[in-house]
CSV table of C-alpha atoms in Angstrom, one decimal:
chain,number,residue,atom,x,y,z
A,280,MET,CA,119.5,75.0,69.3
A,281,LEU,CA,121.1,78.2,67.8
A,282,ARG,CA,120.1,77.0,64.4
A,283,HIS,CA,116.5,77.7,65.3
A,284,ILE,CA,117.2,81.3,66.4
A,285,PRO,CA,116.7,83.9,63.6
A,286,ILE,CA,119.9,85.5,62.4
A,287,TRP,CA,118.7,89.1,63.3
A,288,LEU,CA,118.2,87.9,66.9
A,289,ARG,CA,121.7,86.6,67.1
A,290,TYR,CA,123.1,90.0,66.2
A,291,LEU,CA,120.6,92.0,68.3
A,292,PRO,CA,122.9,92.5,71.3
A,293,VAL,CA,125.7,93.7,69.1
A,294,LEU,CA,123.3,96.2,67.4
A,295,VAL,CA,122.1,97.4,70.8
A,296,LEU,CA,125.7,97.9,71.9
A,297,ILE,CA,126.5,99.8,68.7
A,298,LEU,CA,123.4,102.0,69.1
A,299,LEU,CA,124.2,102.7,72.8
A,300,GLY,CA,127.8,103.5,72.0
A,301,ASP,CA,126.7,106.0,69.3
A,302,SER,CA,124.0,107.6,71.4
A,303,LEU,CA,126.1,108.4,74.5
A,304,PHE,CA,128.9,110.8,74.8
A,305,ILE,CA,130.8,112.5,77.7
A,306,VAL,CA,131.4,116.2,78.2
A,307,ASN,CA,134.4,116.7,80.5
A,308,GLN,CA,135.3,119.7,82.6
A,309,THR,CA,137.6,121.2,80.0
A,310,THR,CA,135.3,121.0,77.0
A,311,GLN,CA,132.0,122.2,75.7
A,312,ALA,CA,129.9,120.4,73.0
A,313,ILE,CA,127.6,121.4,70.1
A,314,VAL,CA,125.1,118.8,68.8
A,315,LEU,CA,124.4,118.9,65.1
A,316,ARG,CA,121.6,117.1,63.2
A,317,PHE,CA,122.4,116.7,59.6
A,318,GLY,CA,124.9,119.5,59.9
A,319,GLU,CA,122.4,121.9,61.5
A,320,TYR,CA,122.8,123.2,65.1
A,321,ARG,CA,120.5,121.7,67.7
A,322,ARG,CA,121.9,122.3,71.2
A,323,ILE,CA,124.9,123.1,73.3
A,324,HIS,CA,126.3,121.2,76.3
A,325,THR,CA,128.5,123.3,78.6
A,326,GLU,CA,128.0,121.3,81.8
A,327,PRO,CA,130.2,118.2,82.3
A,328,GLY,CA,128.6,114.7,82.4
A,329,LEU,CA,127.1,111.9,80.3
A,330,LYS,CA,124.9,113.2,77.4
A,331,ILE,CA,122.6,111.5,74.9
A,332,LYS,CA,122.2,112.1,71.1
A,333,ILE,CA,120.3,110.4,68.4
A,334,PRO,CA,122.6,107.7,66.9
A,335,PHE,CA,123.7,108.0,63.3
A,336,ILE,CA,121.6,111.2,62.9
A,337,GLU,CA,123.3,113.6,65.3
A,338,GLU,CA,127.0,114.3,65.6
A,339,VAL,CA,128.9,116.2,68.3
A,340,LEU,CA,131.7,118.8,68.0
A,341,PHE,CA,133.9,119.4,71.1
A,342,TYR,CA,135.6,122.7,71.8
A,343,GLU,CA,138.1,123.6,74.6
A,344,THR,CA,137.0,125.8,77.4
A,345,ARG,CA,140.6,126.4,78.6
A,346,ILE,CA,142.8,129.3,77.6
A,347,LEU,CA,144.7,128.3,74.4
A,348,ASP,CA,147.8,129.9,72.8
A,349,HIS,CA,149.1,130.2,69.3
A,350,ASP,CA,152.4,131.4,67.9
A,351,LEU,CA,151.9,133.3,64.7
A,352,PRO,CA,154.4,133.0,61.7
A,353,PRO,CA,156.7,136.1,61.4
A,354,ILE,CA,155.0,139.2,60.0
A,355,GLU,CA,156.9,141.4,57.6
A,356,LEU,CA,155.9,145.1,57.7
A,357,LEU,CA,157.2,148.6,56.8
A,358,THR,CA,157.4,151.2,59.6
A,359,GLN,CA,156.5,154.9,59.2
A,360,ASP,CA,160.2,155.7,58.6
A,361,LYS,CA,160.4,153.1,55.8
A,362,LYS,CA,162.2,150.4,57.8
A,363,ARG,CA,161.5,146.8,57.0
A,364,LEU,CA,160.8,144.8,60.1
A,365,TRP,CA,160.0,141.1,61.0
A,366,VAL,CA,157.7,140.7,64.0
A,367,ASN,CA,157.0,137.5,65.8
A,368,THR,CA,153.8,137.5,68.0
A,369,TYR,CA,151.8,135.1,70.1
A,370,THR,CA,148.2,135.2,71.2
A,371,ARG,CA,146.2,133.7,74.1
A,372,TYR,CA,142.5,133.1,73.6
A,373,ARG,CA,139.5,131.2,74.7
A,374,ILE,CA,136.3,130.0,72.8
A,375,SER,CA,133.7,132.0,74.7
A,376,ASP,CA,130.7,131.3,72.5
A,377,PRO,CA,130.8,127.9,70.7
A,378,LEU,CA,127.7,128.6,68.6
A,379,LYS,CA,129.2,131.8,67.2
A,380,PHE,CA,132.4,130.0,66.7
A,381,PHE,CA,130.7,127.2,64.8
A,382,GLN,CA,128.7,129.6,62.6
A,383,SER,CA,131.5,132.1,61.9
A,384,VAL,CA,134.7,130.0,61.5
A,385,THR,CA,135.1,127.7,58.6
A,386,PRO,CA,136.2,125.0,59.2
A,387,ALA,CA,135.0,125.2,62.7
A,388,SER,CA,138.1,123.7,64.2
A,389,GLU,CA,141.3,124.8,65.8
A,390,SER,CA,143.2,124.9,62.5
A,391,GLY,CA,140.5,127.0,60.9
A,392,LEU,CA,140.6,129.4,63.9
A,393,HIS,CA,144.4,129.7,63.6
A,394,VAL,CA,144.0,130.8,60.0
A,395,ARG,CA,141.5,133.5,61.0
A,396,LEU,CA,143.6,134.7,63.9
A,397,GLU,CA,146.7,135.0,61.8
A,398,ALA,CA,144.9,137.1,59.3
A,399,ILE,CA,143.3,139.3,62.0
A,400,ILE,CA,146.5,139.8,64.0
A,401,SER,CA,148.7,140.3,61.0
A,402,SER,CA,146.4,143.0,59.7
A,403,SER,CA,146.3,144.8,63.1
A,404,VAL,CA,150.0,144.6,63.6
A,405,ARG,CA,150.7,146.1,60.2
A,406,ASN,CA,148.0,148.8,60.8
A,407,VAL,CA,149.4,149.9,64.1
A,408,LEU,CA,153.2,149.5,63.7
A,409,GLY,CA,153.1,150.8,60.1
A,410,LYS,CA,152.2,154.2,61.6
A,411,VAL,CA,155.1,154.5,64.1
A,412,GLU,CA,158.8,154.8,63.7
A,413,LEU,CA,161.3,152.0,64.3
A,414,GLY,CA,162.7,153.7,67.5
A,415,THR,CA,159.2,153.4,69.1
A,416,MET,CA,159.8,149.7,69.4
A,417,LEU,CA,162.6,150.4,71.8
A,418,ARG,CA,160.8,153.0,74.0
A,419,LYS,CA,157.9,153.0,76.4
A,420,GLU,CA,155.5,153.7,73.5
A,421,ARG,CA,155.8,150.0,72.6
A,422,SER,CA,153.3,149.1,75.4
A,423,ASP,CA,150.8,151.6,74.1
A,424,ASN,CA,151.1,150.1,70.6
A,425,MET,CA,150.6,146.6,72.0
A,426,HIS,CA,147.5,147.8,73.9
A,427,GLN,CA,146.1,149.3,70.7
A,428,ILE,CA,146.8,146.0,68.8
A,429,LEU,CA,145.1,144.0,71.6
A,430,GLU,CA,142.0,146.2,71.6
A,431,GLU,CA,141.7,146.0,67.8
A,432,VAL,CA,142.0,142.2,67.7
A,433,ARG,CA,139.5,141.8,70.6
A,434,THR,CA,136.9,143.9,68.7
A,435,ILE,CA,137.3,141.9,65.5
A,436,ALA,CA,137.5,138.4,67.2
A,437,GLU,CA,134.4,138.9,69.5
A,438,PRO,CA,131.8,138.2,66.8
A,439,LEU,CA,133.6,135.0,66.1
A,440,GLY,CA,132.9,133.7,69.6
A,441,ILE,CA,136.5,134.2,70.6
A,442,LYS,CA,137.7,136.1,73.6
A,443,ILE,CA,141.3,137.4,73.2
A,444,ILE,CA,143.2,137.3,76.4
A,445,ASP,CA,146.5,138.7,75.3
A,446,VAL,CA,148.6,139.6,72.2
A,447,ARG,CA,152.3,140.1,72.6
A,448,ILE,CA,155.3,140.8,70.4
A,449,ILE,CA,158.0,138.3,71.4
A,450,ARG,CA,160.5,139.3,68.8
A,451,ALA,CA,161.1,142.2,66.4
A,452,GLU,CA,164.1,142.3,64.2
A,453,LEU,CA,165.4,143.9,61.0
A,454,PRO,CA,166.2,141.9,57.8
A,455,THR,CA,169.8,140.7,57.9
A,456,GLU,CA,170.7,142.7,54.8
A,457,ASN,CA,169.5,146.0,56.3
A,458,ARG,CA,170.5,145.5,59.9
A,459,ASN,CA,174.0,147.0,59.8
A,460,ALA,CA,172.9,150.1,57.9
A,461,VAL,CA,170.0,150.7,60.1
A,462,PHE,CA,172.1,150.2,63.3
A,463,ALA,CA,174.6,152.7,62.0
A,464,ARG,CA,171.9,155.3,61.2
A,465,MET,CA,170.3,154.8,64.6
A,466,ASN,CA,173.8,155.2,66.2
A,467,SER,CA,174.3,158.5,64.4
A,468,GLU,CA,170.9,159.7,65.5
A,469,LEU,CA,171.6,158.8,69.1
A,470,VAL,CA,175.0,160.7,68.9
A,471,ARG,CA,173.2,163.7,67.4
A,472,PHE,CA,170.6,163.6,70.1
A,473,ALA,CA,173.3,163.3,72.8
A,474,LYS,CA,175.2,166.3,71.4
A,475,GLU,CA,172.0,168.4,71.2
A,476,SER,CA,171.1,167.4,74.8
A,477,ARG,CA,174.6,168.2,76.0
A,478,ALA,CA,174.5,171.6,74.2
A,479,LYS,CA,171.1,172.4,75.8
A,480,GLY,CA,172.5,171.4,79.2
A,481,GLU,CA,175.5,173.6,78.8
A,482,GLU,CA,173.3,176.5,77.7
A,483,ALA,CA,171.1,176.0,80.7
A,484,ALA,CA,174.2,175.8,83.0
A,485,ILE,CA,175.5,179.1,81.6
A,486,GLY,CA,172.1,180.7,82.2
A,487,ILE,CA,172.0,179.4,85.8
A,488,ARG,CA,175.5,180.5,86.5
A,489,ALA,CA,174.9,184.0,85.1
A,490,LYS,CA,171.7,184.3,87.2
A,491,ALA,CA,173.7,183.1,90.3
A,492,ASP,CA,176.4,185.7,89.6
A,493,LYS,CA,173.8,188.4,89.2
A,494,ASP,CA,172.0,187.4,92.4
A,495,LYS,CA,175.4,187.3,94.2
A,496,THR,CA,176.3,190.8,93.0
A,497,ILE,CA,172.9,192.2,94.0
A,498,ILE,CA,173.0,190.5,97.4
A,499,LEU,CA,176.6,191.8,98.1
A,500,ALA,CA,175.6,195.3,97.0
A,501,GLU,CA,172.6,195.3,99.3
A,502,ALA,CA,174.7,193.9,102.1
A,503,ASN,CA,177.4,196.5,101.6
A,504,LYS,CA,174.8,199.2,101.4
A,505,LYS,CA,173.2,197.9,104.6
A,506,SER,CA,176.6,197.7,106.4
A,507,GLU,CA,177.5,201.2,105.3
A,508,GLU,CA,174.2,202.5,106.6
A,509,ILE,CA,174.8,200.7,109.9
A,510,ARG,CA,178.4,201.9,110.1
A,511,GLY,CA,177.4,205.4,109.3
A,512,GLY,CA,174.7,205.3,111.9
A,513,GLY,CA,177.2,204.0,114.4
A,514,ASP,CA,179.8,206.7,113.5
A,515,ALA,CA,177.2,209.4,113.8
A,516,LYS,CA,176.1,208.0,117.2
A,517,ALA,CA,179.7,207.8,118.3
A,518,ILE,CA,180.3,211.4,117.2
A,519,GLU,CA,177.2,212.5,119.0
A,520,ILE,CA,178.2,210.7,122.2
A,521,ALA,CA,181.7,212.1,121.9
A,522,ALA,CA,180.4,215.6,121.3
A,523,GLU,CA,178.2,215.4,124.4
A,524,ALA,CA,181.1,214.0,126.4
A,525,PHE,CA,183.7,216.5,125.3
A,526,GLY,CA,181.2,219.4,125.6
A,527,VAL,CA,181.1,218.8,129.4
A,528,ASP,CA,184.9,219.5,129.6
A,529,PRO,CA,186.4,221.4,126.6
A,530,GLU,CA,189.9,221.5,128.1
A,531,PHE,CA,189.9,217.7,128.3
A,532,TYR,CA,188.7,217.4,124.8
A,533,GLU,CA,191.5,219.7,123.6
A,534,PHE,CA,194.0,217.7,125.6
A,535,TYR,CA,192.7,214.4,124.1
A,536,ARG,CA,192.9,215.8,120.5
A,537,THR,CA,196.4,216.9,121.0
A,538,ILE,CA,197.5,213.5,122.5
A,539,GLU,CA,195.9,211.8,119.5
A,540,SER,CA,197.8,214.1,117.2
A,541,TYR,CA,201.1,213.2,119.0
A,542,ARG,CA,200.3,209.5,118.5
A,543,GLN,CA,199.7,209.9,114.8
A,544,SER,CA,202.6,212.3,114.0
A,545,ILE,CA,205.4,211.2,116.3
A,546,LYS,CA,206.7,207.8,115.2
A,547,PRO,CA,209.6,205.9,116.6
A,548,GLY,CA,212.9,207.2,115.3
A,549,SER,CA,211.5,210.6,114.2
A,550,SER,CA,212.7,213.9,115.4
A,551,PHE,CA,211.1,217.4,115.5
A,552,LEU,CA,212.6,220.8,116.3
A,553,LEU,CA,210.0,223.0,118.0
A,554,SER,CA,210.1,225.9,120.3
A,555,THR,CA,209.2,225.2,123.9
A,556,ASN,CA,206.8,228.1,123.8
A,557,ASN,CA,204.9,226.5,120.9
A,558,GLU,CA,201.2,226.0,121.8
A,559,TYR,CA,201.3,222.5,120.2
A,560,THR,CA,204.0,221.2,122.5
A,561,LYS,CA,202.7,222.7,125.7
A,562,HIS,CA,201.5,219.4,127.0
A,563,LEU,CA,204.9,217.9,126.4
A,564,THR,CA,206.8,220.7,128.0
A,565,ASN,CA,204.5,220.6,131.1
A,566,CYS,CA,205.8,217.1,131.7
A,567,LEU,CA,209.4,218.2,131.8
A,568,PRO,CA,211.1,218.8,135.2
A,569,LYS,CA,211.2,222.5,136.2
A,570,LYS,CA,214.6,224.1,136.5
């Protein structure tokens, strides 16, 4: 019975399956698709699901929507202070506009993109780090340099339909043949810087001590002056009070002064030869028993 069926009808189901297989495609959640007709752009599919195209006439290119990363080959550059440096970097990116990517990157594939990224990032790294000294890579300015490189790469990559998430230096080292000489030079620079810092610190310490000594002298002088003024005022007040008190009884004042004179002049073990009629000894003779 099959002998009576035309040959084309026998293969019709196979042809139908082939046509259906070539006209249907799936866009999953991590991809986006561009449909081309004879190499010309027709439409973009960014929503996941089952899609249809014209078999044998249209073709589909798939691009990742996830964040991708790429480690660049080592970049050789010359710093501002004429030091050769090898720098390893990596970048994280995402294809944000598949149409721009298709139209700008040739070939429009991951390998073609990596070639473009390597050229862009290498140029930016040389441009930024070539204007700074080697020591900058060891200080906080390194983050500022990385931010400048990131902004430059973002600006250049945006027209390619690429969003740059991050660019980082993962390693920076000197060529082996120059490493010891550069390390020795850096060490001598650090020693010189330490000596200068120590000298400035000692100079500042001398100035601080001199100011402290000066302030101490001034404070002591003012304190002595104030104490003398207070003591003088106290002595004057004491004299005034004594004068008022002794003015009430002159004879007692004269007796007090004489007794004070005895206390100052007559010491233990000393002897004096004075007349009993002497005015100075009258208070002593008055104390003697009468004959």
